[in-house]
CSV table of C-alpha atoms in Angstrom, one decimal:
chain,number,residue,atom,x,y,z
A,1366,MET,CA,0.0,0.0,0.0
A,1367,ILE,CA,1.1,3.5,-0.8
A,1368,GLY,CA,0.2,5.1,2.5
A,1369,SER,CA,-1.5,8.1,3.9
A,1370,GLU,CA,0.2,10.8,1.8
A,1371,GLY,CA,0.6,9.0,-1.5
A,1372,TYR,CA,3.8,9.3,-3.7
A,1373,PRO,CA,5.8,12.3,-2.6
A,1374,ASN,CA,7.0,12.7,-6.3
A,1375,TRP,CA,3.4,12.7,-7.7
A,1376,VAL,CA,4.0,15.9,-9.7
A,1377,SER,CA,6.8,14.2,-11.6
A,1378,ARG,CA,4.6,11.2,-12.3
A,1379,LEU,CA,1.8,13.4,-13.6
A,1380,PRO,CA,2.9,13.9,-17.3
A,1381,ASP,CA,3.1,10.1,-18.0
A,1382,MET,CA,-0.3,9.6,-16.3
A,1383,VAL,CA,-2.0,12.4,-18.4
A,1384,THR,CA,-0.6,10.8,-21.5
A,1385,GLU,CA,-1.7,7.4,-20.5
A,1386,LEU,CA,-5.2,8.6,-19.9
A,1387,GLY,CA,-5.4,10.2,-23.4
A,1388,GLY,CA,-4.1,13.7,-23.0
A,1389,ILE,CA,-5.7,17.1,-22.5
A,1390,SER,CA,-7.3,19.2,-25.3
A,1391,ASP,CA,-9.0,22.0,-23.4
A,1392,GLU,CA,-6.9,25.1,-23.1
A,1393,VAL,CA,-8.1,26.0,-19.6
A,1394,VAL,CA,-7.3,22.5,-18.3
A,1395,LYS,CA,-3.9,22.6,-20.1
A,1396,ASN,CA,-3.2,25.9,-18.3
A,1397,ALA,CA,-4.0,24.3,-15.0
A,1398,TYR,CA,-1.8,21.3,-15.8
A,1399,ASP,CA,1.1,23.7,-16.8
A,1400,GLU,CA,0.7,25.6,-13.5
A,1401,ILE,CA,1.0,22.3,-11.5
A,1402,ILE,CA,4.1,21.2,-13.4
A,1403,ASN,CA,5.8,24.6,-13.3
A,1404,GLN,CA,4.6,26.2,-10.1
A,1405,GLY,CA,3.3,23.2,-8.1
A,1406,ARG,CA,-0.1,24.9,-7.6
A,1407,VAL,CA,-3.1,26.1,-9.6
A,1408,SER,CA,-3.9,29.8,-9.4
A,1409,LEU,CA,-7.3,31.0,-8.2
A,1410,THR,CA,-8.0,32.7,-11.6
A,1411,THR,CA,-7.4,29.4,-13.4
A,1412,GLY,CA,-9.4,27.5,-10.8
A,1413,GLU,CA,-12.4,29.7,-11.4
A,1414,SER,CA,-12.1,29.2,-15.1
A,1415,LEU,CA,-12.2,25.4,-14.5
A,1416,PHE,CA,-15.6,25.9,-13.1
A,1417,LEU,CA,-16.9,28.3,-15.7
A,1418,HIS,CA,-15.2,27.5,-19.0
A,1419,ALA,CA,-13.4,24.2,-19.1
A,1420,ASP,CA,-14.5,21.0,-20.7
A,1421,LEU,CA,-15.9,18.6,-18.1
A,1422,ILE,CA,-14.2,15.5,-19.5
A,1423,ASP,CA,-10.7,17.1,-19.5
A,1424,VAL,CA,-11.3,18.5,-16.0
A,1425,MET,CA,-12.2,15.0,-14.8
A,1426,LEU,CA,-9.2,13.6,-16.6
A,1427,LEU,CA,-6.8,15.9,-14.9
A,1428,GLY,CA,-8.4,15.2,-11.5
A,1429,HIS,CA,-8.1,11.5,-12.1
A,1430,ALA,CA,-4.5,11.8,-13.4
A,1431,ILE,CA,-3.5,13.6,-10.2
A,1432,LYS,CA,-5.3,10.9,-8.1
A,1433,GLN,CA,-3.5,8.1,-10.0
A,1434,SER,CA,-0.2,9.9,-9.7
A,1435,ARG,CA,-0.6,10.0,-6.0
A,1436,TYR,CA,-2.2,6.7,-5.2
A,1437,ASP,CA,-2.2,4.5,-8.3
A,1438,SER,CA,-5.5,2.7,-8.4
A,1439,GLU,CA,-5.9,2.4,-4.6
A,1440,VAL,CA,-9.3,3.6,-3.2
A,1441,TYR,CA,-9.8,3.9,0.5
A,1442,PHE,CA,-12.7,3.2,2.8
A,1443,ASN,CA,-13.3,2.1,6.4
A,1444,SER,CA,-15.9,0.2,8.4
A,1445,ASN,CA,-17.8,2.8,10.3
A,1446,LEU,CA,-21.1,3.6,12.0
A,1447,HIS,CA,-22.8,7.0,12.1
A,1448,VAL,CA,-24.5,7.8,15.4
A,1449,ASN,CA,-26.3,11.2,15.5
A,1450,THR,CA,-26.5,12.1,19.1
A,1451,THR,CA,-29.5,14.5,19.0
A,1452,ASN,CA,-31.6,16.3,16.4
A,1453,ILE,CA,-32.5,19.1,18.9
A,1454,CYS,CA,-30.7,22.3,17.9
A,1455,VAL,CA,-30.7,25.9,19.0
A,1456,LEU,CA,-30.1,27.0,15.4
A,1457,ALA,CA,-32.4,26.7,12.4
A,1458,CYS,CA,-30.2,26.7,9.4
A,1459,ARG,CA,-32.3,27.0,6.2
A,1460,PHE,CA,-30.6,24.1,4.4
A,1461,CYS,CA,-31.0,21.7,7.3
A,1462,ALA,CA,-33.7,19.0,7.2
A,1463,PHE,CA,-32.4,17.2,10.3
A,1464,ARG,CA,-32.9,19.9,13.0
A,1465,ARG,CA,-35.9,19.7,15.4
A,1466,SER,CA,-37.1,22.0,18.2
A,1467,PRO,CA,-37.1,20.5,21.7
A,1468,ARG,CA,-40.9,20.2,21.6
A,1469,ALA,CA,-41.1,18.4,18.3
A,1470,ALA,CA,-42.8,15.0,18.4
A,1471,ASP,CA,-39.8,13.4,16.7
A,1472,ALA,CA,-37.1,15.2,18.7
A,1473,TYR,CA,-34.6,13.0,20.4
A,1474,ALA,CA,-31.5,13.2,22.6
A,1475,LEU,CA,-29.5,10.0,23.3
A,1476,SER,CA,-28.5,9.1,26.8
A,1477,VAL,CA,-25.1,7.5,27.3
A,1478,GLN,CA,-26.7,4.1,27.5
A,1479,GLU,CA,-28.8,4.7,24.4
A,1480,TYR,CA,-25.6,5.8,22.6
A,1481,LEU,CA,-23.8,2.6,23.6
A,1482,ASP,CA,-26.9,0.6,22.5
A,1483,ARG,CA,-26.7,2.2,19.1
A,1484,ILE,CA,-23.1,1.0,18.8
A,1485,ARG,CA,-23.4,-2.5,20.3
A,1486,PRO,CA,-25.0,-4.3,17.3
A,1487,TYR,CA,-22.2,-3.1,15.0
A,1488,SER,CA,-19.3,-3.1,17.4
A,1489,SER,CA,-17.6,-6.3,16.3
A,1490,ARG,CA,-17.4,-5.3,12.6
A,1491,ILE,CA,-16.6,-1.6,12.7
A,1492,ASP,CA,-13.5,0.4,13.6
A,1493,GLU,CA,-14.9,3.9,13.7
A,1494,VAL,CA,-17.9,5.8,15.2
A,1495,HIS,CA,-18.8,9.0,13.5
A,1496,SER,CA,-21.0,11.2,15.8
A,1497,VAL,CA,-22.4,14.6,15.0
A,1498,GLY,CA,-25.7,16.2,15.8
A,1499,GLY,CA,-27.6,19.3,16.7
A,1500,LEU,CA,-26.6,22.0,19.2
A,1501,HIS,CA,-28.3,20.8,22.3
A,1502,PRO,CA,-29.3,23.6,24.7
A,1503,GLU,CA,-28.2,21.8,27.8
A,1504,TRP,CA,-25.3,19.5,27.0
A,1505,ASP,CA,-21.9,20.8,27.9
A,1506,VAL,CA,-18.5,19.4,27.1
A,1507,HIS,CA,-18.5,17.0,30.0
A,1508,TYR,CA,-21.6,15.2,28.6
A,1509,TYR,CA,-19.8,14.6,25.3
A,1510,ALA,CA,-16.7,13.6,27.1
A,1511,GLU,CA,-18.8,11.0,29.0
A,1512,LEU,CA,-20.3,9.7,25.7
A,1513,ILE,CA,-16.8,9.3,24.1
A,1514,SER,CA,-15.1,7.9,27.2
A,1515,SER,CA,-17.9,5.4,27.8
A,1516,ALA,CA,-17.7,4.2,24.2
A,1517,LYS,CA,-13.9,3.9,24.4
A,1518,GLU,CA,-14.1,2.0,27.7
A,1519,LYS,CA,-16.6,-0.5,26.3
A,1520,TYR,CA,-15.2,-0.7,22.8
A,1521,PRO,CA,-11.5,0.2,23.0
A,1522,HIS,CA,-10.8,-0.7,19.4
A,1523,LEU,CA,-13.0,2.0,18.0
A,1524,SER,CA,-11.9,5.4,16.7
A,1525,MET,CA,-14.1,8.2,17.8
A,1526,LYS,CA,-14.6,10.8,15.1
A,1527,CYS,CA,-17.0,13.3,16.7
A,1528,LEU,CA,-18.3,16.9,16.7
A,1529,THR,CA,-18.1,19.5,14.0
A,1530,ALA,CA,-16.6,22.9,14.4
A,1531,VAL,CA,-19.9,24.6,15.3
A,1532,GLU,CA,-20.5,21.9,18.0
A,1533,ILE,CA,-17.1,22.7,19.4
A,1534,LYS,CA,-17.9,26.4,19.4
A,1535,HIS,CA,-21.3,25.7,21.1
A,1536,LEU,CA,-19.6,23.6,23.8
A,1537,SER,CA,-17.1,26.4,24.4
A,1538,GLN,CA,-19.9,28.9,25.0
A,1539,ILE,CA,-22.2,26.7,27.1
A,1540,SER,CA,-19.3,25.4,29.2
A,1541,GLY,CA,-17.7,28.8,29.6
A,1542,ILE,CA,-14.2,27.6,28.5
A,1543,LYS,CA,-11.8,28.2,25.6
A,1544,ILE,CA,-11.9,26.2,22.4
A,1545,SER,CA,-8.5,24.7,23.2
A,1546,ASP,CA,-9.8,23.5,26.6
A,1547,VAL,CA,-12.9,21.9,25.0
A,1548,LEU,CA,-10.7,20.0,22.6
A,1549,SER,CA,-8.2,19.0,25.3
A,1550,ILE,CA,-11.0,17.6,27.5
A,1551,LEU,CA,-12.4,15.6,24.5
A,1552,ILE,CA,-9.0,14.3,23.5
A,1553,ASP,CA,-8.4,13.1,27.0
A,1554,ALA,CA,-11.8,11.3,26.8
A,1555,GLY,CA,-10.7,9.5,23.7
A,1556,LEU,CA,-11.6,11.7,20.7
A,1557,THR,CA,-9.6,10.5,17.7
A,1558,SER,CA,-10.4,13.2,15.1
A,1559,LEU,CA,-12.9,15.9,14.0
A,1560,PRO,CA,-15.2,15.5,11.0
A,1561,GLY,CA,-15.2,18.4,8.6
A,1562,GLY,CA,-18.9,19.2,8.6
A,1563,GLY,CA,-20.2,22.7,8.9
A,1564,ALA,CA,-17.8,24.4,6.5
A,1565,GLU,CA,-20.6,24.9,4.0
A,1566,ILE,CA,-19.1,27.8,2.0
A,1567,LEU,CA,-16.4,29.8,3.8
A,1568,ASP,CA,-17.8,33.1,2.7
A,1569,ASP,CA,-19.8,35.0,5.3
A,1570,ASP,CA,-22.1,36.6,2.8
A,1571,VAL,CA,-23.3,33.1,1.8
A,1572,ARG,CA,-23.4,31.9,5.4
A,1573,LYS,CA,-25.6,34.8,6.5
A,1574,VAL,CA,-28.3,33.4,4.1
A,1575,ILE,CA,-27.9,29.6,4.4
A,1576,CYS,CA,-26.8,29.2,8.0
A,1577,ASN,CA,-27.1,32.4,9.9
A,1578,GLY,CA,-26.0,32.0,13.5
A,1579,LYS,CA,-23.4,29.3,12.8
A,1580,GLU,CA,-19.7,29.9,13.3
A,1581,SER,CA,-18.2,32.4,10.9
A,1582,SER,CA,-15.6,31.4,8.2
A,1583,ASP,CA,-12.8,32.6,10.4
A,1584,GLU,CA,-14.2,30.7,13.4
A,1585,TYR,CA,-14.4,27.5,11.5
A,1586,LEU,CA,-10.8,27.8,10.4
A,1587,LEU,CA,-9.6,28.8,13.8
A,1588,ILE,CA,-11.3,25.7,15.4
A,1589,HIS,CA,-9.6,23.4,13.0
A,1590,ARG,CA,-6.3,25.2,13.3
A,1591,THR,CA,-6.5,24.8,17.1
A,1592,ALA,CA,-7.3,21.1,16.7
A,1593,HIS,CA,-4.3,20.7,14.4
A,1594,LEU,CA,-2.0,22.4,16.9
A,1595,LEU,CA,-3.2,20.0,19.6
A,1596,GLY,CA,-2.3,17.1,17.3
A,1597,LEU,CA,-5.9,16.3,16.5
A,1598,PRO,CA,-6.4,15.5,12.7
A,1599,THR,CA,-9.5,16.8,11.0
A,1600,ASN,CA,-11.4,16.6,7.7
A,1601,SER,CA,-13.0,19.5,5.9
A,1602,THR,CA,-16.0,19.9,3.7
A,1603,MET,CA,-17.7,22.1,1.1
A,1604,LEU,CA,-21.5,22.2,0.7
A,1605,PHE,CA,-22.1,23.5,-2.9
A,1606,GLY,CA,-25.2,24.1,-5.0
A,1607,THR,CA,-26.9,26.6,-2.7
A,1608,ILE,CA,-26.4,30.3,-3.6
A,1609,GLU,CA,-22.7,30.5,-4.0
A,1610,THR,CA,-20.7,31.5,-7.1
A,1611,ALA,CA,-17.8,29.8,-8.7
A,1612,ALA,CA,-15.5,32.5,-7.3
A,1613,GLN,CA,-16.8,31.7,-3.8
A,1614,ARG,CA,-16.2,28.0,-4.2
A,1615,ILE,CA,-12.6,28.8,-5.2
A,1616,LYS,CA,-12.2,31.2,-2.3
A,1617,HIS,CA,-13.4,28.3,0.0
A,1618,LEU,CA,-10.8,25.9,-1.5
A,1619,ASP,CA,-8.1,28.5,-1.1
A,1620,LYS,CA,-8.8,29.0,2.6
A,1621,ILE,CA,-8.5,25.3,3.2
A,1622,ARG,CA,-5.3,25.2,1.1
A,1623,LYS,CA,-3.7,28.1,3.1
A,1624,LEU,CA,-4.6,26.6,6.5
A,1625,GLN,CA,-3.1,23.2,5.3
A,1626,ASP,CA,0.1,25.0,4.3
A,1627,ASP,CA,0.3,26.2,7.9
A,1628,THR,CA,-0.7,23.1,9.9
A,1629,GLY,CA,-0.8,20.0,7.7
A,1630,GLY,CA,-3.7,18.8,9.8
A,1631,PHE,CA,-6.4,18.1,7.2
A,1632,GLN,CA,-6.6,14.5,6.2
A,1633,CYS,CA,-9.4,14.6,3.7
A,1634,PHE,CA,-11.6,17.1,1.9
A,1635,VAL,CA,-15.3,16.2,1.3
A,1636,PRO,CA,-17.2,18.2,-1.3
A,1637,TYR,CA,-20.9,17.4,-1.5
A,1638,PRO,CA,-23.9,19.0,-3.1
A,1639,PHE,CA,-27.0,20.5,-1.4
A,1640,LEU,CA,-29.9,18.1,-1.2
A,1641,PRO,CA,-33.1,20.1,-1.6
A,1642,ASP,CA,-35.7,17.7,-0.2
A,1643,ARG,CA,-37.4,18.9,3.0
A,1644,THR,CA,-35.3,22.0,3.4
A,1645,ARG,CA,-36.1,25.7,3.3
A,1646,LEU,CA,-33.8,27.2,0.7
A,1647,PRO,CA,-35.9,27.8,-2.4
A,1648,GLN,CA,-33.3,29.9,-4.1
A,1649,ALA,CA,-30.8,27.1,-4.2
A,1650,GLN,CA,-29.2,26.4,-7.6
A,1651,HIS,CA,-29.1,22.6,-7.1
A,1652,SER,CA,-26.1,20.8,-8.5
A,1653,THR,CA,-26.4,18.4,-11.4
A,1654,GLY,CA,-24.4,15.2,-11.6
A,1655,ASN,CA,-22.0,16.9,-14.0
A,1656,GLU,CA,-21.5,19.8,-11.7
A,1657,THR,CA,-20.8,17.4,-8.8
A,1658,LEU,CA,-18.2,15.5,-10.7
A,1659,ARG,CA,-16.6,18.8,-11.9
A,1660,THR,CA,-16.5,20.1,-8.3
A,1661,ILE,CA,-14.9,16.9,-7.0
A,1662,ALA,CA,-12.3,17.0,-9.8
A,1663,ILE,CA,-11.5,20.7,-9.2
A,1664,SER,CA,-11.1,20.0,-5.5
A,1665,ARG,CA,-8.4,17.4,-6.3
A,1666,ILE,CA,-6.8,19.8,-8.8
A,1667,ILE,CA,-6.7,22.8,-6.4
A,1668,LEU,CA,-6.0,21.1,-3.1
A,1669,ASP,CA,-2.5,19.9,-3.9
A,1670,ASN,CA,-1.6,19.7,-0.1
A,1671,VAL,CA,-4.6,17.8,1.2
A,1672,PRO,CA,-4.0,14.1,0.9
A,1673,HIS,CA,-7.4,12.7,0.2
A,1674,ILE,CA,-10.6,13.7,-1.6
A,1675,LYS,CA,-13.8,11.8,-0.7
A,1676,ALA,CA,-16.7,10.9,-2.9
A,1677,TYR,CA,-19.3,11.0,-0.1
A,1678,ARG,CA,-21.7,8.2,-1.0
A,1679,MET,CA,-24.3,9.1,1.7
A,1680,ASN,CA,-24.9,12.3,-0.2
A,1681,ILE,CA,-24.2,11.7,-3.9
A,1682,GLY,CA,-25.2,8.0,-4.1
A,1683,ASP,CA,-23.2,5.0,-5.2
A,1684,ASN,CA,-23.6,5.5,-8.9
A,1685,LEU,CA,-22.2,9.1,-8.9
A,1686,ALA,CA,-19.5,8.0,-6.3
A,1687,SER,CA,-18.3,5.4,-8.7
A,1688,LEU,CA,-17.9,8.0,-11.4
A,1689,ALA,CA,-16.1,10.3,-9.0
A,1690,LEU,CA,-13.5,7.6,-8.5
A,1691,ASN,CA,-12.5,8.4,-12.1
A,1692,ALA,CA,-12.6,12.2,-11.5
A,1693,GLY,CA,-10.1,12.7,-8.6
A,1694,ALA,CA,-11.7,11.1,-5.6
A,1695,ASP,CA,-9.7,8.4,-3.8
A,1696,ASP,CA,-12.0,7.7,-0.8
A,1697,VAL,CA,-15.6,6.6,-0.5
A,1698,ASP,CA,-16.1,7.0,3.3
A,1699,GLY,CA,-17.3,3.7,4.8
A,1700,THR,CA,-20.0,1.2,5.4
A,1701,VAL,CA,-21.9,3.7,7.5
A,1702,GLY,CA,-24.3,1.3,9.1
A,1703,HIS,CA,-26.7,4.1,10.1
A,1704,GLU,CA,-27.1,7.8,9.0
A,1705,GLU,CA,-29.8,10.4,9.5
A,1706,ILE,CA,-28.7,13.9,8.4
A,1707,MET,CA,-28.3,13.2,4.7
A,1708,HIS,CA,-31.3,10.9,4.6
A,1709,GLU,CA,-33.5,13.5,6.2
A,1710,ALA,CA,-32.5,15.8,3.4
A,1711,GLY,CA,-33.4,13.2,0.7
A,1712,SER,CA,-30.5,10.8,0.3
A,1713,GLN,CA,-31.6,7.3,-0.9
A,1714,THR,CA,-28.2,5.7,-0.5
A,1715,SER,CA,-28.2,2.3,1.2
A,1716,VAL,CA,-26.7,2.2,4.7
A,1717,GLU,CA,-26.5,-1.5,4.7
A,1718,ASP,CA,-23.5,-2.1,2.5
A,1719,ASP,CA,-21.0,-4.5,3.9
A,1720,LEU,CA,-17.3,-4.5,3.1
A,1721,ASP,CA,-17.7,-6.8,0.1
A,1722,ARG,CA,-20.4,-4.8,-1.5
A,1723,LEU,CA,-18.4,-1.6,-1.0
A,1724,SER,CA,-15.3,-3.3,-2.4
A,1725,ARG,CA,-17.3,-4.3,-5.5
A,1726,LEU,CA,-18.3,-0.7,-6.1
A,1727,ILE,CA,-14.6,0.3,-6.0
A,1728,GLU,CA,-13.5,-2.6,-8.2
A,1729,ASP,CA,-16.2,-1.9,-10.8
A,1730,ALA,CA,-14.8,1.7,-11.0
A,1731,GLY,CA,-11.3,0.2,-11.7
A,1732,GLY,CA,-10.0,0.7,-8.2
A,1733,ILE,CA,-8.2,-1.5,-5.7
A,1734,PRO,CA,-10.2,-1.5,-2.4
A,1735,VAL,CA,-8.1,-0.6,0.6
A,1736,ARG,CA,-9.5,-0.7,4.1
A,1737,ARG,CA,-8.1,2.2,6.1
A,1738,SER,CA,-8.1,3.4,9.7
A,1739,THR,CA,-9.8,6.7,10.7
A,1740,THR,CA,-6.5,8.6,10.7
A,1741,TYR,CA,-5.1,7.0,7.5
A,1742,ASP,CA,-2.2,5.3,9.3
A,1743,HIS,CA,-3.2,1.6,8.8
A,1744,PHE,CA,-4.1,0.0,5.5
A,1745,VAL,CA,-5.2,-3.5,4.4
A,1746,ILE,CA,-6.2,-4.5,0.8
A,1747,HIS,CA,-9.7,-5.9,1.1
A,1748,ARG,CA,-10.1,-9.1,-0.9
A,1749,ARG,CA,-13.8,-10.0,-1.4
A,1750,ARG,CA,-14.9,-13.5,-0.8
A,1751,PRO,CA,-16.3,-15.2,-3.9
A,1752,PRO,CA,-20.0,-14.7,-4.5
A,1753,SER,CA,-22.3,-17.4,-3.1
A,1754,ASP,CA,-25.9,-17.9,-2.2
A,1755,ASP,CA,-25.2,-18.7,1.5
A,1756,ASP,CA,-22.4,-18.8,4.0
A,1757,LYS,CA,-21.5,-22.4,3.1
A,1758,TRP,CA,-19.6,-21.6,-0.1
A,1759,VAL,CA,-16.4,-23.7,-0.6
A,1760,SER,CA,-14.0,-23.5,-3.5
A,1761,LEU,CA,-14.0,-26.4,-6.0
A,1762,PRO,CA,-10.8,-28.2,-6.8
A,1763,VAL,CA,-9.1,-27.1,-10.0
A,1764,ALA,CA,-8.7,-29.8,-12.7
A,1765,ASP,CA,-5.2,-30.9,-13.7
A,1766,MET,CA,-3.9,-29.5,-16.9
A,1767,VAL,CA,-4.1,-32.0,-19.8
């Protein structure tokens, strides 16, 4: 396996990979390629042109060539479970279909025992719990520390990837302590990493419309910077297809790239489109499949210093995710087991995929399935068992050659 960062000399491998994939005809994409080869980085002006003027096939080709230059055909995934702790939230973001008021009939807030009960049926076959949720008006940092430490005590093999930046900000406010102290308490409890959710678009003019009251762009970046300085790796995301422009998407990518230059703490970038069902954002532009693939490819092209780009199946679906594996993505998240936030917004993606079915998706896209740890520091090639109608399949003897 190639490892968490990929080939360090991936830029020198890129020309042969572009040629192998058929070459680039589009002038904008050629310019982006030349900037990578000569400067090591694509400019913001060229990045915006990739959104507005470039041929989609060539954009995808360059994204895929960069991915192949870094990781060959390896595609990463893990065996994880999403446990959403509560849908009660003090905010009311216009794009969110998950949030409930405390008095709503379907509002819920998991106790520590209920949290453990959610994990128990999956505990023997997963290696990560991914927990995010609403901003509960009463839970402070010590409640979340108890959730995490209780899970680690009962299931010590599990990585705990929990709490988005806005949740960390909320815990700082409700607990009356600094962001760094919140993170330190959670790290001591067993927190492994932060997910990247809540970035939306890192432009405050957009945020005032789609998620007014959440953390500002600068606050999001500061929370992740603080986590990195404490040795806590994180992911980052981009929610596109609401009201943002191409220039604002590129500005978002550039802010992630600059922070990564400083800290090196981002493991993975996760671009995903707005899902319009059951939300309150009628002016949203709504991303097409082509636009989603373009955005994933451009994310790979622009973010030269972020190791991994994820095709988030829970949002874009398995079919589009398989195409994204040929457009710059090298990760498909995991088996998930249970998920509510994207499904409340309209996702139809199965949450019942086992390792073999997920590996088949990767193989059908031309990839080599590699099971990874949460922090991309342990890798095992996953070899599917042969297909069978039941669990009593046995291999037949091979006849002697005549």
